[in-house]
Tab-separated table of C-alpha atoms in Angstrom:
chain	number	residue	atom	x	y	z
U	1	MET	CA	-25.714	206.447	302.597
U	2	SER	CA	-28.410	208.601	304.407
U	3	GLU	CA	-27.075	210.454	307.560
U	4	THR	CA	-30.115	208.457	309.959
U	5	ARG	CA	-30.402	204.910	309.349
U	6	ARG	CA	-33.398	204.420	311.751
U	7	ALA	CA	-36.546	202.646	311.289
U	8	VAL	CA	-39.777	201.755	313.224
U	9	VAL	CA	-41.848	198.947	312.107
U	10	GLU	CA	-45.103	197.565	313.728
U	11	ARG	CA	-47.180	194.730	313.075
U	12	GLN	CA	-50.426	193.484	314.618
U	13	THR	CA	-52.176	189.917	313.635
U	14	ALA	CA	-54.592	187.568	315.430
U	15	GLU	CA	-51.767	186.220	316.809
U	16	THR	CA	-48.995	188.589	317.735
U	17	LYS	CA	-48.480	192.611	318.119
U	18	ILE	CA	-44.908	193.354	317.319
U	19	ARG	CA	-43.018	196.917	317.436
U	20	ILE	CA	-39.372	197.199	316.551
U	21	GLU	CA	-36.992	200.195	316.217
U	22	VAL	CA	-33.734	199.864	314.801
U	23	ASN	CA	-30.455	202.270	314.262
U	24	LEU	CA	-27.799	200.761	312.300
U	25	ASP	CA	-25.388	202.887	313.463
U	26	GLY	CA	-26.363	202.499	316.923
U	27	ARG	CA	-23.527	200.965	319.875
U	28	GLY	CA	-24.889	197.821	320.353
U	29	GLN	CA	-27.762	198.751	322.864
U	30	ALA	CA	-30.932	196.686	323.293
U	31	ARG	CA	-33.892	196.500	324.837
U	32	VAL	CA	-36.271	193.376	324.154
U	33	ARG	CA	-39.258	191.864	325.544
U	34	SER	CA	-40.832	188.873	323.554
U	35	GLY	CA	-41.853	186.698	326.277
U	36	ILE	CA	-39.004	184.244	325.231
U	37	GLY	CA	-36.247	184.629	327.421
U	38	PHE	CA	-33.857	182.710	325.211
U	39	LEU	CA	-34.946	184.670	322.268
U	40	ASP	CA	-34.356	188.032	323.973
U	41	HIS	CA	-31.129	186.774	324.716
U	42	MET	CA	-30.002	185.949	321.298
U	43	LEU	CA	-31.592	189.622	319.749
U	44	ALA	CA	-29.556	191.438	322.499
U	45	THR	CA	-26.638	189.104	321.155
U	46	LEU	CA	-27.151	190.439	317.900
U	47	ALA	CA	-27.556	193.830	318.291
U	48	ARG	CA	-24.401	193.926	320.572
U	49	HIS	CA	-22.260	192.187	317.765
U	50	ALA	CA	-23.954	194.320	314.987
U	51	PHE	CA	-23.441	197.422	316.948
U	52	PHE	CA	-27.414	197.976	316.354
U	53	ASP	CA	-29.480	199.731	319.024
U	54	LEU	CA	-32.609	197.652	319.006
U	55	ASP	CA	-36.012	198.155	320.673
U	56	VAL	CA	-38.537	195.150	320.514
U	57	GLU	CA	-41.832	194.798	322.046
U	58	ALA	CA	-43.831	191.563	321.384
U	59	GLN	CA	-46.592	190.216	322.224
U	60	GLY	CA	-47.565	186.662	321.375
U	61	ASP	CA	-49.885	183.782	321.389
U	62	LEU	CA	-47.269	182.128	323.587
U	63	GLN	CA	-50.104	180.103	325.343
U	64	VAL	CA	-49.967	178.207	321.890
U	65	ASP	CA	-46.499	177.850	320.958
U	66	PRO	CA	-43.827	180.454	320.514
U	67	HIS	CA	-43.701	179.750	316.660
U	68	HIS	CA	-45.849	183.006	315.663
U	69	THR	CA	-43.880	185.002	318.075
U	70	VAL	CA	-40.637	184.030	316.685
U	71	GLU	CA	-41.601	184.356	313.138
U	72	ASP	CA	-43.080	187.510	313.432
U	73	VAL	CA	-40.318	189.101	315.134
U	74	ALA	CA	-37.871	188.233	312.247
U	75	ILE	CA	-40.480	189.504	310.032
U	76	CYS	CA	-40.342	192.897	311.683
U	77	LEU	CA	-36.768	192.972	312.419
U	78	GLY	CA	-35.878	192.133	308.887
U	79	GLN	CA	-38.568	194.924	307.395
U	80	ALA	CA	-36.834	197.372	310.026
U	81	ILE	CA	-33.210	196.639	308.509
U	82	ALA	CA	-34.392	197.008	304.995
U	83	LYS	CA	-36.387	200.273	305.496
U	84	ALA	CA	-33.478	201.868	307.741
U	85	LEU	CA	-31.291	201.260	304.801
U	86	GLY	CA	-33.669	202.774	302.328
U	87	ARG	CA	-32.152	202.829	298.842
U	88	ARG	CA	-28.729	200.852	299.583
U	89	GLU	CA	-26.435	203.616	298.791
U	90	GLY	CA	-22.870	203.820	300.141
U	91	ILE	CA	-22.795	200.485	301.501
U	92	ALA	CA	-20.445	197.392	301.590
U	93	ARG	CA	-23.327	195.219	300.526
U	94	PHE	CA	-21.564	192.115	301.885
U	95	GLY	CA	-20.446	190.728	304.972
U	96	TRP	CA	-19.206	187.290	306.447
U	97	ALA	CA	-17.830	185.971	309.571
U	98	VAL	CA	-16.763	182.662	311.243
U	99	ILE	CA	-17.452	182.563	314.856
U	100	PRO	CA	-16.430	179.886	317.763
U	101	MET	CA	-17.791	179.295	320.908
U	102	ASP	CA	-16.163	176.826	322.982
U	103	ASP	CA	-16.765	173.609	320.709
U	104	ALA	CA	-19.227	175.622	318.262
U	105	LEU	CA	-17.927	176.894	314.916
U	106	VAL	CA	-20.404	178.731	312.595
U	107	MET	CA	-20.225	180.948	309.639
U	108	ALA	CA	-22.412	183.442	308.332
U	109	ALA	CA	-22.378	185.473	305.065
U	110	VAL	CA	-24.782	188.128	304.148
U	111	ASP	CA	-25.364	189.887	300.931
U	112	LEU	CA	-27.754	192.973	300.934
U	113	SER	CA	-28.697	192.287	297.430
U	114	GLY	CA	-32.538	193.426	297.752
U	115	ARG	CA	-32.976	189.632	296.705
U	116	PRO	CA	-33.952	187.515	299.854
U	117	TYR	CA	-32.400	183.996	299.679
U	118	SER	CA	-31.557	182.053	302.769
U	119	ASP	CA	-29.661	178.730	303.260
U	120	VAL	CA	-29.400	177.435	306.983
U	121	ASP	CA	-27.417	174.296	307.911
U	122	LEU	CA	-27.417	174.008	311.264
U	123	PRO	CA	-28.437	170.881	312.479
U	124	LEU	CA	-29.304	170.602	316.260
U	125	LEU	CA	-30.061	167.981	318.445
U	126	SER	CA	-32.063	169.135	321.209
U	127	PRO	CA	-35.773	169.856	321.077
U	128	GLN	CA	-35.271	173.083	322.895
U	129	VAL	CA	-32.728	175.820	324.076
U	130	GLY	CA	-33.842	177.349	327.111
U	131	ALA	CA	-37.677	178.015	326.263
U	132	LEU	CA	-37.024	178.250	322.618
U	133	ASP	CA	-37.809	175.388	319.953
U	134	THR	CA	-34.905	174.825	318.299
U	135	GLN	CA	-36.466	174.204	315.089
U	136	LEU	CA	-37.360	178.042	315.067
U	137	VAL	CA	-33.683	179.150	314.849
U	138	ALA	CA	-33.636	178.386	311.089
U	139	GLU	CA	-37.277	179.554	310.979
U	140	PHE	CA	-36.153	182.990	312.572
U	141	PHE	CA	-33.044	183.354	309.831
U	142	ARG	CA	-35.438	182.488	306.834
U	143	SER	CA	-38.031	185.043	307.878
U	144	LEU	CA	-35.189	187.698	308.558
U	145	SER	CA	-34.029	186.961	305.010
U	146	TRP	CA	-37.052	187.276	302.893
U	147	ALA	CA	-38.331	190.341	304.883
U	148	GLY	CA	-35.045	191.746	304.858
U	149	ALA	CA	-34.535	191.273	301.335
U	150	LEU	CA	-31.308	189.468	301.921
U	151	ASN	CA	-29.500	186.607	300.835
U	152	LEU	CA	-28.333	184.798	303.967
U	153	HIS	CA	-26.227	181.662	304.340
U	154	VAL	CA	-25.430	179.725	307.905
U	155	ARG	CA	-23.431	177.055	308.116
U	156	ARG	CA	-22.169	174.798	311.176
U	157	LEU	CA	-18.641	173.881	310.741
U	158	ALA	CA	-18.053	172.318	313.871
U	159	GLY	CA	-19.627	171.416	317.255
U	160	GLN	CA	-22.421	169.518	319.064
U	161	ASN	CA	-23.527	171.802	321.954
U	162	ASP	CA	-26.741	173.278	320.618
U	163	HIS	CA	-26.834	176.073	323.230
U	164	HIS	CA	-23.247	177.051	321.704
U	165	LEU	CA	-23.926	176.342	318.237
U	166	VAL	CA	-27.187	178.848	318.328
U	167	GLU	CA	-25.400	181.678	320.143
U	168	ALA	CA	-22.488	181.293	317.592
U	169	ALA	CA	-25.002	181.605	314.675
U	170	PHE	CA	-26.456	184.806	315.926
U	171	LYS	CA	-23.019	186.343	316.635
U	172	ALA	CA	-21.651	185.279	313.154
U	173	VAL	CA	-25.006	186.768	311.321
U	174	ALA	CA	-24.555	189.954	313.815
U	175	ARG	CA	-20.755	190.362	312.487
U	176	ALA	CA	-21.767	189.546	309.201
U	177	LEU	CA	-24.499	192.271	309.256
U	178	ALA	CA	-22.288	195.019	310.725
U	179	ALA	CA	-19.793	194.360	307.757
U	180	ALA	CA	-22.391	194.727	305.302
U	181	VAL	CA	-24.079	197.630	306.471
U	182	ALA	CA	-20.888	199.614	306.891
U	183	GLY	CA	-20.274	202.745	304.795
U	184	ASP	CA	-18.123	202.407	301.954
U	185	PRO	CA	-16.887	205.956	300.535
U	186	ARG	CA	-16.249	204.026	297.149
U	187	THR	CA	-19.964	203.492	296.678
U	188	ALA	CA	-21.193	206.922	298.050
U	189	GLY	CA	-24.623	207.753	296.458
U	190	LYS	CA	-24.890	204.775	294.531
U	191	PRO	CA	-25.656	201.515	295.323
U	192	PRO	CA	-23.157	198.585	294.996
U	193	SER	CA	-24.336	197.167	291.831
U	194	THR	CA	-23.568	196.779	288.402
U	195	LYS	CA	-27.329	197.285	287.830
U	196	GLY	CA	-26.957	200.437	289.606
U	197	VAL	CA	-29.912	199.204	291.887
U	198	LEU	CA	-30.632	197.373	294.815
U	199	GLY	CA	-33.820	196.172	296.717
U	200	GLU	CA	-35.803	196.154	293.118
U	201	GLU	CA	-38.245	193.555	294.448
U	202	ASP	CA	-41.952	194.561	295.600
U	203	HIS	CA	-42.122	193.334	299.593
U	204	GLY	CA	-45.255	193.205	300.961
U	205	ALA	CA	-46.778	193.766	304.554
U	206	ASP	CA	-45.771	189.976	305.500
U	207	GLY	CA	-42.323	190.817	304.506
U	208	GLN	CA	-42.110	188.039	301.610
U	209	SER	CA	-41.582	189.383	297.785
U	210	GLN	CA	-44.184	188.979	295.454
U	211	ARG	CA	-41.444	186.763	293.297
U	212	ARG	CA	-41.421	184.149	296.220
U	213	ALA	CA	-45.221	184.089	296.553
U	214	ALA	CA	-45.364	183.555	292.956
U	215	GLY	CA	-43.066	180.433	293.457
U	216	GLY	CA	-39.903	182.109	291.521
U	217	GLY	CA	-36.373	182.420	292.688
U	218	SER	CA	-33.977	185.112	292.523
U	219	THR	CA	-32.935	186.998	289.500
U	220	GLY	CA	-29.368	186.427	289.867
U	221	GLY	CA	-26.493	188.742	288.767
U	222	GLY	CA	-25.846	192.237	290.658
């Protein structure tokens, strides 16, 4: 595991301009400015409970809708995590958490396998939570997964309050990530995989693997 697990990712399109800096070995400090208040709150929550230091500066076409900003922030965050992990040596690789928040109970599980896959089962009834469209919550996690080359499952186990469910989901993903990126001396100097390598897929600038673009799935194993 490298001594410094930090990364900066910048992305500019006709729709958004994003800069994200992440330190995987931080203290949970966050400075987030996306123009979407509830997204800022969730990203700060993720940083706090993953123990990442996170700096996010995002400008997007919010006069159109928040979709582009939410998706591109997730892409950049996933890319930054992947970049900071490097060869993914000396890490635990797997992490999971079940987080309650009042009536809500949400499970998240992460595998830093280098093979992107996501399955988000988080039914939400309200069209919005704060200024965030609820349909973009699952989109955020999917984009994070593909850009970060990680396997991510999110499940609602109980609860009806959408605010509580979304916040519990971000906290669960955060704790799962914290466990997965943690150092494991038993895998020092090597990836935790029978293949001897993690992250073998080639990810383009849009954060999506060539395999996905071609319509394929993950290779399994590892």
